[in-house]
Every structure is written in C-alpha cells, then in structure tokens.
Short mmCIF file of C-alpha atoms in Angstrom, two decimals:
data_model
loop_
_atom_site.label_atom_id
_atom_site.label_comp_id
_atom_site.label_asym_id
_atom_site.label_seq_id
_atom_site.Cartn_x
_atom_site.Cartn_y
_atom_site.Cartn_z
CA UNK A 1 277.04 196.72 17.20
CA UNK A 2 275.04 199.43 18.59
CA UNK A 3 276.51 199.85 21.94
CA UNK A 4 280.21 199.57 20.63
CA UNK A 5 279.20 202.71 18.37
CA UNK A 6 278.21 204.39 21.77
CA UNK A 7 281.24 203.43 23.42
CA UNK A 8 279.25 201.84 26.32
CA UNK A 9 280.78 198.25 26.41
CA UNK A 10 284.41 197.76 25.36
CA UNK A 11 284.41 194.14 25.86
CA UNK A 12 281.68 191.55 25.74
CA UNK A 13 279.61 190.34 29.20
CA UNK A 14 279.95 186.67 30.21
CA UNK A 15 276.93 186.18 32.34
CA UNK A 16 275.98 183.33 33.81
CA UNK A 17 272.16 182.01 33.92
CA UNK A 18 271.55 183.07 37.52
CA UNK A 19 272.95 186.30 36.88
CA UNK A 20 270.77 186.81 33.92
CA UNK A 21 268.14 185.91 35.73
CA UNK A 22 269.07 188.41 38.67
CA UNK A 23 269.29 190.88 36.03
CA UNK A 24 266.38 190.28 34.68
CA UNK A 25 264.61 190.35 37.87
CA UNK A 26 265.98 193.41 39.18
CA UNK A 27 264.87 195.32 35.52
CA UNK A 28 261.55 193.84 36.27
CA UNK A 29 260.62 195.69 39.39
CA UNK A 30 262.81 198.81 38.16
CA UNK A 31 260.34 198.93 35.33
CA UNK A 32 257.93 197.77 37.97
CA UNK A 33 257.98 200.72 40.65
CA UNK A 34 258.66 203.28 37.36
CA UNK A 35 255.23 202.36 36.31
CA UNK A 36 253.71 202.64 39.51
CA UNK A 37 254.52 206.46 40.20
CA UNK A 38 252.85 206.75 36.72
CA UNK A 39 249.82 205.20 38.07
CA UNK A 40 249.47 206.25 41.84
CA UNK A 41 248.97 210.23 41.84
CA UNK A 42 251.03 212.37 43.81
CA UNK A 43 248.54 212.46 46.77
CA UNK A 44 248.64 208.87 46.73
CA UNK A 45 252.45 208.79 47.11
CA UNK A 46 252.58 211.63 49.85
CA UNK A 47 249.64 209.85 52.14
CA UNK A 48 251.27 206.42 51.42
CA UNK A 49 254.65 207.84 52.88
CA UNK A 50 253.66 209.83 55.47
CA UNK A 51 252.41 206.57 56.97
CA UNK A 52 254.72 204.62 56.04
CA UNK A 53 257.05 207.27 57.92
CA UNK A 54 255.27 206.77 60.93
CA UNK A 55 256.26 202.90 60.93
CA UNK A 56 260.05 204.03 60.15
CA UNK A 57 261.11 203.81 63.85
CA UNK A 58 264.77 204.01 62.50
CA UNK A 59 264.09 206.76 60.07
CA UNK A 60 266.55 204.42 57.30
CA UNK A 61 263.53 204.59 54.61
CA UNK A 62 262.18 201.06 56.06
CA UNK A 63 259.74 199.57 57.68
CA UNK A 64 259.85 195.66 59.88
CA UNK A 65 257.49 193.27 57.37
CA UNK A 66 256.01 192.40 60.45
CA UNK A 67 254.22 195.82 60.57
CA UNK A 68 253.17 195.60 56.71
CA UNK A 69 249.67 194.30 57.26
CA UNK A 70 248.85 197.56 59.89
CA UNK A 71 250.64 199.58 57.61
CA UNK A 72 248.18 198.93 54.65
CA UNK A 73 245.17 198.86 57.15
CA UNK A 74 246.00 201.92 58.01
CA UNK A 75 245.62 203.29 54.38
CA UNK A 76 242.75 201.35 53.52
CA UNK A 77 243.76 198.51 52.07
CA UNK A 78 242.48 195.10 53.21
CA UNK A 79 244.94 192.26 52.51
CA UNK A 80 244.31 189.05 54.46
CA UNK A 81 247.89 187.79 56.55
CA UNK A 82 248.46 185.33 53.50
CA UNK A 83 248.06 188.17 51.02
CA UNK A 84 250.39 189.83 52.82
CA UNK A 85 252.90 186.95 52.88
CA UNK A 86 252.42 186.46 48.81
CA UNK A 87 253.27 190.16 48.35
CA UNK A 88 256.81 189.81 50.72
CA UNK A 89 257.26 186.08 49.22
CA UNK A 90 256.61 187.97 45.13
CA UNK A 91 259.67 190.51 46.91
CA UNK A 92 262.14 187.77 47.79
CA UNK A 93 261.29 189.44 51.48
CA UNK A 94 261.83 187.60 54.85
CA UNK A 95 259.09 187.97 57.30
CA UNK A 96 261.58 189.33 59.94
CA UNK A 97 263.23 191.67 57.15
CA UNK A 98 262.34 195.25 56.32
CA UNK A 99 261.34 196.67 52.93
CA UNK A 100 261.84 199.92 51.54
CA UNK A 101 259.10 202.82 50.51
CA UNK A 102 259.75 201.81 46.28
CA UNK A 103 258.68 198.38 47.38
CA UNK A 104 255.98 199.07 49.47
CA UNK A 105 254.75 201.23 47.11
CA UNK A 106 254.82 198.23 44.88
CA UNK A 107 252.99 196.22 47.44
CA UNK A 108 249.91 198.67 47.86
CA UNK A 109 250.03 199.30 43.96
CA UNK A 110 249.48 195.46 43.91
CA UNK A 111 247.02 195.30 46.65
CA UNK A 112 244.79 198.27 45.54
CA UNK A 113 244.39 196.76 41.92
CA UNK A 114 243.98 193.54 43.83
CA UNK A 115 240.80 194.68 45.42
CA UNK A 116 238.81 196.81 43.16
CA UNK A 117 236.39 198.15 45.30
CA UNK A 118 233.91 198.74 42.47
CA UNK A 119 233.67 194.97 40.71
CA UNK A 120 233.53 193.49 44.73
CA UNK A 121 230.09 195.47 45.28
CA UNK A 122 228.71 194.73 42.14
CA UNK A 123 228.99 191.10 42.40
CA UNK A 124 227.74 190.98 45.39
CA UNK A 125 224.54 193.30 44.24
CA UNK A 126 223.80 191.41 41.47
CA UNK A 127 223.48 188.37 43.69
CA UNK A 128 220.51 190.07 45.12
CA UNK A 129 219.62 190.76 41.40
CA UNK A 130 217.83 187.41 41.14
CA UNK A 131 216.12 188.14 37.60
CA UNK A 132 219.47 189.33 36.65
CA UNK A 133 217.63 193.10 35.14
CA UNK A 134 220.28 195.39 36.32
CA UNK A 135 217.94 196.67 39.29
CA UNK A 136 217.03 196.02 42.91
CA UNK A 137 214.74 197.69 45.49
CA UNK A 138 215.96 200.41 48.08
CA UNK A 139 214.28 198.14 51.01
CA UNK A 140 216.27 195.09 49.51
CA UNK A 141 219.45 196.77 49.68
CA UNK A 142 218.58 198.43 52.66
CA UNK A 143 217.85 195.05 54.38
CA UNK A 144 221.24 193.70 53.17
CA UNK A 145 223.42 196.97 54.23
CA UNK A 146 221.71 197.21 57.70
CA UNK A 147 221.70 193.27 58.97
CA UNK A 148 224.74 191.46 57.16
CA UNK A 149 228.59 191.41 57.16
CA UNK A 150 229.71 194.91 58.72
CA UNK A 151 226.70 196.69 59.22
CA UNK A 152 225.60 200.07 58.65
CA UNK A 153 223.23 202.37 60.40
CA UNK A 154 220.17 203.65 59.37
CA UNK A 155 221.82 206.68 58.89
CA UNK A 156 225.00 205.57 57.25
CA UNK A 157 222.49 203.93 54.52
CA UNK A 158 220.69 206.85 53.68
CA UNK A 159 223.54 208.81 53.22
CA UNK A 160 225.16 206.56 50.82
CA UNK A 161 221.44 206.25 48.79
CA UNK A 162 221.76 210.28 48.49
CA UNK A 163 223.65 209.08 45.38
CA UNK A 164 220.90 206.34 44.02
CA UNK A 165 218.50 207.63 41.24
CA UNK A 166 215.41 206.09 42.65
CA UNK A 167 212.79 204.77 39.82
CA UNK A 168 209.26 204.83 40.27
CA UNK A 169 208.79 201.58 41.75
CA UNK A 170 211.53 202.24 44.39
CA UNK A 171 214.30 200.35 42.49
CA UNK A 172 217.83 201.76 41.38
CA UNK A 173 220.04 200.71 39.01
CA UNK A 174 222.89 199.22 40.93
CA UNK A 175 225.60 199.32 38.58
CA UNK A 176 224.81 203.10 37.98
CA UNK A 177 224.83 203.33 41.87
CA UNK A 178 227.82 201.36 42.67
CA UNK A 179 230.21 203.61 40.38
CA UNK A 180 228.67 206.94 41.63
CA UNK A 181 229.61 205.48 45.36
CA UNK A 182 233.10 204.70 43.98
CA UNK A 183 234.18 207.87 42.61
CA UNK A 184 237.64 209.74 44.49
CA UNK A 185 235.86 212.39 46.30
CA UNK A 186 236.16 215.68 45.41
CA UNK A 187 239.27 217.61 47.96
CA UNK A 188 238.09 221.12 46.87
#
C-alpha cells in the first residue's frame, strides 16, 4: 500500500458514512476555494477584501450573512435575496451566522460566473434582432437604452456607442458590440 510505504497511516481508518461524507465535503470546497484564487486575479482578491474588511466590524476575518447581499452590491454583483440564501444554504450557513473571506470568495466566484454580463446583453439584443441577422439599428438600440428598465441618458448612450462600428445603413453588429462593451478596462 502506497501510504504504508510513506509511513503516513500506521493503522487503517474506520470511517463512518457521515464522516465520509463530511470528508468529502470539506475536500470539495478545499479544492473549491483553491480553484478560485486560480481564477479571480489578484486585484479581484484585494478589492473583494478590502470590502469585505469594511463589513468586518469585529475584525475576526468575518462578516454577519445578514450583510452578504450589500456586501456583493457593493462590488457589483447583483444576486436577488433568494440567490443569496442558495449561496449560504450551498455553505451549510445560517442566516444569523457569519462566513469567512475563503467562503465569500466562493460566494462571489459563484455569483460572478452566475451572471455573465456578456450572454445577459446579448439575449436581450437579439430579441430586438427580429430577422435574427446579427444586426440592429443605432436608433433601435438607442430607443431601448434610453426608455426601458434602468435608463440611460442621452449622453450615457453615446458614450457606450463610441465602441459600435456603425455600417452604412446605421446598423452595428451587436454581438461584436456587446463584447467590446464587456472587456476589463484597461488600469494603465
């Protein structure tokens, strides 16, 4: 046996089936939070706990659950109050508990690949798209981005069509658009 060679168990583990499932839990968001920090870049990590940090009225490394849904506002997330339940339910974590920065950082891992930015916008463009080409018109969009859900300005519009490439009939290419307007911007 391989671990006898190594000298790491000198007599066999009786476990029983909830401890093996405990284990197996625990090696799950181990794993979990290891390939997170792989995923989340540095800046990431250091904005996420400097707010997180600001909710820390303790300063033990934890924040109340009941502040998790401002806490992820506050970086840009947008979980709904039941999302935010699922994610403390998923963590074994009471509502009137506290949770710790690895498994927040869990949370907003789960939450940010949860929302993808990018796919919402482009199904929601190409249900303007009625012919389904891959195109709509700058007054179209402009109409949609100036009068429904959260509104923009005039102003806030133009900027973000800075980044269209505008064809000759006034039409863009929307999935072209929508992943110039997703790209990180640049912090140089």
């Amino acid at each position: 046996m391989v671990s006898e060679a190594f000298g790491l168990i000198q007599t066999p583990l009786t476990l029983l089936p909830g401890q093996i499932l405990k284990l197996v839990f625990l090696f799950s968001l181990l794993l979990l939070s290891t390939l997170q920090a792989k995923f989340l870049s540095q800046d990431q990590i250091n904005e996420f706990k400097e707010c997180f940090s600001l909710y820390d009225k303790k300063q033990k490394g934890k924040i109340k659950a009941s502040d998790l849904l401002a806490v992820m506002r506050c970086l840009g997330a947008s979980p709904t109050p039941g999302e935010v339940q699922r994610h403390l339910h998923l963590h074994r974590i009471d509502k009137n508990a506290e949770l710790d920065f690895s498994t927040f950082l869990n949370i907003m891992y789960r939450q940010m690949k949860q929302e993808e930015p990018e796919r919402e916008i482009l199904t929601a463009l190409s249900m303007i798209d009625r012919q389904k080409r891959g195109i709509i018109t700058i007054s179209e969009l402009k109409a949609k981005l100036t009068r429904l859900g959260e509104k923009l300005s005039e102003e806030e519009v133009d900027d973000l069509l800075k980044a269209a490439k505008v064809g000759p009939n006034g039409t863009i290419k929307y999935e072209e658009f929508v992943h110039k307007i997703c790209l990180p911007t640049v912090d140089y």
